[in-house]
Short mmCIF file of C-alpha atoms in Angstrom, two decimals:
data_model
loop_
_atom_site.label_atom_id
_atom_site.label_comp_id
_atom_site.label_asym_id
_atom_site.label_seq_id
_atom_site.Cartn_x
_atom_site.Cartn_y
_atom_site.Cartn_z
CA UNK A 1 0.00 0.00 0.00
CA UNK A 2 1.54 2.93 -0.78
CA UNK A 3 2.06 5.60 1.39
CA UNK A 4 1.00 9.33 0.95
CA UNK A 5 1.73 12.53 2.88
CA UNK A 6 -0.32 15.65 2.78
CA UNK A 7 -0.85 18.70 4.15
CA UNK A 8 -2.55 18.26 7.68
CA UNK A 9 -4.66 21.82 7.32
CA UNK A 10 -5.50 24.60 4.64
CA UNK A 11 -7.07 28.06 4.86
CA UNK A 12 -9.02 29.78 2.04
CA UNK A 13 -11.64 32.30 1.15
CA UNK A 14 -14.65 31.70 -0.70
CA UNK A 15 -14.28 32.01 -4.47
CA UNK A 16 -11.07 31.08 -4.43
CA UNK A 17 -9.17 28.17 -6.39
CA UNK A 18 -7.71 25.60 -3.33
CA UNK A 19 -4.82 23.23 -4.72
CA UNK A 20 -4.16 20.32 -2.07
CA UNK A 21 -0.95 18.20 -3.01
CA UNK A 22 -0.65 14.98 -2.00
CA UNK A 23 2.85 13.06 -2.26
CA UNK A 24 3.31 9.08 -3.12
CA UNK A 25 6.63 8.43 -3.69
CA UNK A 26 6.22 4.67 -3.68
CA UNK A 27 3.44 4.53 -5.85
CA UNK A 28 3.22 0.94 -8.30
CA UNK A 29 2.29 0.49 -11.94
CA UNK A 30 -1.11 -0.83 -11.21
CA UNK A 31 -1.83 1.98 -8.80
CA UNK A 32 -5.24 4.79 -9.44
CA UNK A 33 -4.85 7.97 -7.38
CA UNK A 34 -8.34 8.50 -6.00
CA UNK A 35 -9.52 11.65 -3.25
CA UNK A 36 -12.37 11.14 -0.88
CA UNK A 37 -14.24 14.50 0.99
CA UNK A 38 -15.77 14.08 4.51
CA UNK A 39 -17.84 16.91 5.93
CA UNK A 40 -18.06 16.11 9.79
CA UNK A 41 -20.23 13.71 11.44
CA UNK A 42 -20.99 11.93 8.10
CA UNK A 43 -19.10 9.31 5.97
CA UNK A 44 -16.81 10.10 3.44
CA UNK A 45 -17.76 10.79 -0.36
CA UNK A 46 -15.45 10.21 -3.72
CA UNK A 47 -14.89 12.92 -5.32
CA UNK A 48 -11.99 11.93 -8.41
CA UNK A 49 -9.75 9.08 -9.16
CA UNK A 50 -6.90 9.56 -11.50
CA UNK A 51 -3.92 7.48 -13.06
CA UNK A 52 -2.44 10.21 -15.38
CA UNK A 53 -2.31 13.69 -16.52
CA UNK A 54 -5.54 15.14 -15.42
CA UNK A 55 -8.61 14.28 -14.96
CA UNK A 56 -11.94 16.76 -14.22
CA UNK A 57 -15.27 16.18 -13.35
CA UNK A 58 -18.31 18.53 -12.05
CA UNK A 59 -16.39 19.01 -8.69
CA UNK A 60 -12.52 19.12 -9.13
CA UNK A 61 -9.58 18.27 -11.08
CA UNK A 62 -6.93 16.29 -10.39
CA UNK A 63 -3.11 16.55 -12.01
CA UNK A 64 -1.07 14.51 -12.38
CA UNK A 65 2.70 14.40 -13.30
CA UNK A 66 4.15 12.27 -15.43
CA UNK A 67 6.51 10.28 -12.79
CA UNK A 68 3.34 10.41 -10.97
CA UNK A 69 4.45 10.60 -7.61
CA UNK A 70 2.40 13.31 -6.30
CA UNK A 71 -0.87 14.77 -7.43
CA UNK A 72 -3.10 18.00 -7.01
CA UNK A 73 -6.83 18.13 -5.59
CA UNK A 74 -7.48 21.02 -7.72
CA UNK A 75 -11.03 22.95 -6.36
CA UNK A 76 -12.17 26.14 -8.17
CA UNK A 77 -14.02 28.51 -6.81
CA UNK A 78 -14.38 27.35 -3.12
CA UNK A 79 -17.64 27.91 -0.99
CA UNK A 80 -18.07 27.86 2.56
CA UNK A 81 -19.61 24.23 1.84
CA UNK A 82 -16.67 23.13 0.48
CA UNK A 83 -14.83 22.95 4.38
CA UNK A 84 -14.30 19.31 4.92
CA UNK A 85 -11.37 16.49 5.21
CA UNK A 86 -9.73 15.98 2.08
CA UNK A 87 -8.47 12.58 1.74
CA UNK A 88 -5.57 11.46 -0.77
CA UNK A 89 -5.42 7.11 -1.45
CA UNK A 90 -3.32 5.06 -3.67
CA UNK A 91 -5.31 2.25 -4.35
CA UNK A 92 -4.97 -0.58 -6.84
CA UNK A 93 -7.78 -3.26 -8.29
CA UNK A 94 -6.74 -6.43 -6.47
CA UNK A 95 -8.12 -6.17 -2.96
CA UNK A 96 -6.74 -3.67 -1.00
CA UNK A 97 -8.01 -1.75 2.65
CA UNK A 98 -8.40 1.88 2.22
CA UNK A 99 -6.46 3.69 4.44
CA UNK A 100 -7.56 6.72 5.59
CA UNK A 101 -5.30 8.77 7.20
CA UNK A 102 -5.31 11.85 8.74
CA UNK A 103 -6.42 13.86 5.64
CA UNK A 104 -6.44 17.51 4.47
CA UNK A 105 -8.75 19.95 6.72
CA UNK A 106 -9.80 22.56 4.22
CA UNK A 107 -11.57 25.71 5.73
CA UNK A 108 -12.98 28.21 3.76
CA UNK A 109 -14.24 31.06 5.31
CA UNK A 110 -15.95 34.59 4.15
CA UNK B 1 -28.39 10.19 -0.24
CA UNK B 2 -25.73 7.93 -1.59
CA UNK B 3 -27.66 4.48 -2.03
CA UNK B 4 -26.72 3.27 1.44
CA UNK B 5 -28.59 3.29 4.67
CA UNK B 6 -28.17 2.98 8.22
CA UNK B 7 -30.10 2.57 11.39
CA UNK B 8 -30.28 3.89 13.73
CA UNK B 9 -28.56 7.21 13.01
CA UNK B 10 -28.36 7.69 17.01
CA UNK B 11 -27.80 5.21 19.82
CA UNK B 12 -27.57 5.04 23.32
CA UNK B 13 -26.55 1.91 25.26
CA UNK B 14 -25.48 0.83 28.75
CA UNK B 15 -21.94 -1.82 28.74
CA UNK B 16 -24.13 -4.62 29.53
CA UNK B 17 -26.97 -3.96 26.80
CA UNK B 18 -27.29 -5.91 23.40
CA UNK B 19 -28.33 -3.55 19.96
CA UNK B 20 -27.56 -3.95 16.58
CA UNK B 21 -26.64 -1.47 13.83
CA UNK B 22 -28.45 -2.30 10.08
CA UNK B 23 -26.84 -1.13 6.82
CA UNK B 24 -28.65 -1.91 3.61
CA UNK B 25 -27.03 -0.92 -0.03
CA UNK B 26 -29.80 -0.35 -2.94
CA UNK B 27 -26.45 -0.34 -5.09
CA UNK B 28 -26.72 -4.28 -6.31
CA UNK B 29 -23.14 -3.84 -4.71
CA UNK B 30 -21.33 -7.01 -3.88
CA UNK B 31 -18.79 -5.37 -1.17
CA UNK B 32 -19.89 -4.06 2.06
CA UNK B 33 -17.62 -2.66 4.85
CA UNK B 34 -18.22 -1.33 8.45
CA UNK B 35 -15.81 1.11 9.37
CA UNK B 36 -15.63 3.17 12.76
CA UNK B 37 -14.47 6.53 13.34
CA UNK B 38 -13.44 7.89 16.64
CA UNK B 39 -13.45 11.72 17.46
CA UNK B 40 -10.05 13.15 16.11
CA UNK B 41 -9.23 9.59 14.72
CA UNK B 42 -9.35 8.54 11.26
CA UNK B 43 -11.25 5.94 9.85
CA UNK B 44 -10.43 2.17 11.09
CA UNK B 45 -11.66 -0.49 8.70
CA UNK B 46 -13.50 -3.33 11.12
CA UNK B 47 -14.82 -5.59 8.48
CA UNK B 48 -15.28 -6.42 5.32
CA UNK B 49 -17.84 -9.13 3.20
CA UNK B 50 -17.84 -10.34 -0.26
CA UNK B 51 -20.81 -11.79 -1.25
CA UNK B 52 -21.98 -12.47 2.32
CA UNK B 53 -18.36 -13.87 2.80
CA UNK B 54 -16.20 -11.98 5.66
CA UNK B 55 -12.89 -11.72 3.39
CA UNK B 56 -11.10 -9.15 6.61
CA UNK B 57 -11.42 -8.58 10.19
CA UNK B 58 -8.84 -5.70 11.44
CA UNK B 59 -8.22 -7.46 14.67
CA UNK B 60 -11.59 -6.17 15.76
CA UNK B 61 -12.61 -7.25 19.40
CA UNK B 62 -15.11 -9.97 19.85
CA UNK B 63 -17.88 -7.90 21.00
CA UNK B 64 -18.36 -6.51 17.72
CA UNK B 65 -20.38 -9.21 15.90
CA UNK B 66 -20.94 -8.83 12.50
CA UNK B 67 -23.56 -10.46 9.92
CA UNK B 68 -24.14 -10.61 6.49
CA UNK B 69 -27.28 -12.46 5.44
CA UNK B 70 -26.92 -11.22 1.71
CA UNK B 71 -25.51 -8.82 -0.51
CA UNK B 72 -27.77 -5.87 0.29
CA UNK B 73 -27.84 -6.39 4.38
CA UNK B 74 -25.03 -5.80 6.81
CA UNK B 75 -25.52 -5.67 10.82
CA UNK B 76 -23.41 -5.08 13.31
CA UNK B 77 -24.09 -6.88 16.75
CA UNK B 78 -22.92 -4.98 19.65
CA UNK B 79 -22.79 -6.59 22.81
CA UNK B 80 -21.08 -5.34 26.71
CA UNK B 81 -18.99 -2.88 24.77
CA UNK B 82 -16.95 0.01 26.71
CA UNK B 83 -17.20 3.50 26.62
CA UNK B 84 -14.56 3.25 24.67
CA UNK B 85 -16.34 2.46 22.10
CA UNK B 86 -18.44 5.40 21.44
CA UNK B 87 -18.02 6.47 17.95
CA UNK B 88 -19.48 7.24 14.28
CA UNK B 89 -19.78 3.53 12.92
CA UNK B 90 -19.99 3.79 9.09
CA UNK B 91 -20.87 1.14 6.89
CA UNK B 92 -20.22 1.21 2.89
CA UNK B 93 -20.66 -0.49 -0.54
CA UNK B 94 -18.55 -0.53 -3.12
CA UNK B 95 -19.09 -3.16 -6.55
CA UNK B 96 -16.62 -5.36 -5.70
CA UNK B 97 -14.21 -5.42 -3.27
CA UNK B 98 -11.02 -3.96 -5.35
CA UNK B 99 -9.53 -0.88 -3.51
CA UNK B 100 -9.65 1.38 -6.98
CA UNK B 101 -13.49 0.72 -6.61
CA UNK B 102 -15.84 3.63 -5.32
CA UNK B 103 -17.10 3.43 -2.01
CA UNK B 104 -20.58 4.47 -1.01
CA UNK B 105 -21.09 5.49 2.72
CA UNK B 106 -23.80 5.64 4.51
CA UNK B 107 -24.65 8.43 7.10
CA UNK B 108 -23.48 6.52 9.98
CA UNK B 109 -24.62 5.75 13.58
CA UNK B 110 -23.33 7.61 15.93
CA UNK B 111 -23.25 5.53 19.13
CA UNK B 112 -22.49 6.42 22.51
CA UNK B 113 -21.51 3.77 25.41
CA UNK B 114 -22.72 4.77 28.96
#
């Protein structure tokens, strides 16, 4: 499983774009990049999965490099809704148990 | 609403009481997981099914009894727990159980252990 490392906390204001970076050194061949958001007090909710380059969909983007050994959350436009943990997983298609981590607490205030 | 249900959303039990959390998945999913998530902790996977088959159990203590009588049902049995053990339990669905798969989570139960 490989391991990733991200920011522990982020400030930003609303309506602006919020990049969190998430590092995976040890990342394998067969590996997706995928991001999870949890608002408190309720489970968490997929927002993108990635394996190269970029990837967008109604929510966020997510980039990519091509050694692919980190990747950006990209969120545009941020809303007060938007404050939540932001979680970064490696994950493959064999069976595998997500690991959650400690996550990226996005605020966004006024 | 994500497709996956739990109940009750609230509970309240003494150590020496018996209750049971129910998670149901209108996915036609054929993974189901219980997680639980302590204040200021992340998530800890408890257990996992495949096709009504337990495939992992994270060293989870024996008082935590789970069942899966088919694909769309999951309980969790919860008998002389600790306090301890008050937390947001969270059960999920994903299509099969591959980690690249999206999960589905329900809204949780949020129990508390007098």
């Amino acid at each position: 499983l490989a391991k990733t490392t991200q920011p522990i906390s982020m400030d930003s204001y609303e309506g602006q774009e919020v990049n969190i970076t998430c590092s995976h050194n040890n990342i394998a061949t067969n590996d997706y990049i995928t991001w999870y958001q949890q608002f408190p007090s309720q489970g968490p909710r997929f927002i993108i999965q990635g394996y190269k380059t970029k990837v967008t969909n109604e929510v966020a983007s997510l980039f990519i490099p091509a050694d692919r050994k980190s990747s950006t959350l990209s969120l545009p436009r941020v809303s007060l809704s938007d404050t939540a943990v932001y979680y970064c997983l490696v994950l493959n298609t064999g069976f595998q148990k997500l690991v959650f981590g400690t996550g990226t607490r996005l605020l966004v205030s006024p | 609403e994500t497709g996956v249900t739990q109940t009750p959303r609230h509970l309240v039990m003494g150590m020496t009481n018996k209750k049971s959390l129910k998670c149901e998945q209108h996915l036609g999913h054929n993974a189901m997981y219980w997680y639980k998530q302590s204040a200021k902790k992340p998530l800890e996977l408890m257990f996992v099914y495949s096709l009504e088959e337990r495939v992992e159990n994270n060293s989870v203590p024996s008082r935590f009894s789970p069942e899966c009588p088919n694909s769309s049902h999951l309980f969790l049995h919860l008998h002389t727990l600790q306090p301890e053990d008050s937390a947001l339990y969270l059960c999920a669905s994903s299509q099969e159980v591959r980690g690249s798969d999206e999960q589905f989570f329900g809204p949780g139960t949020r129990l508390t252990v007098l």
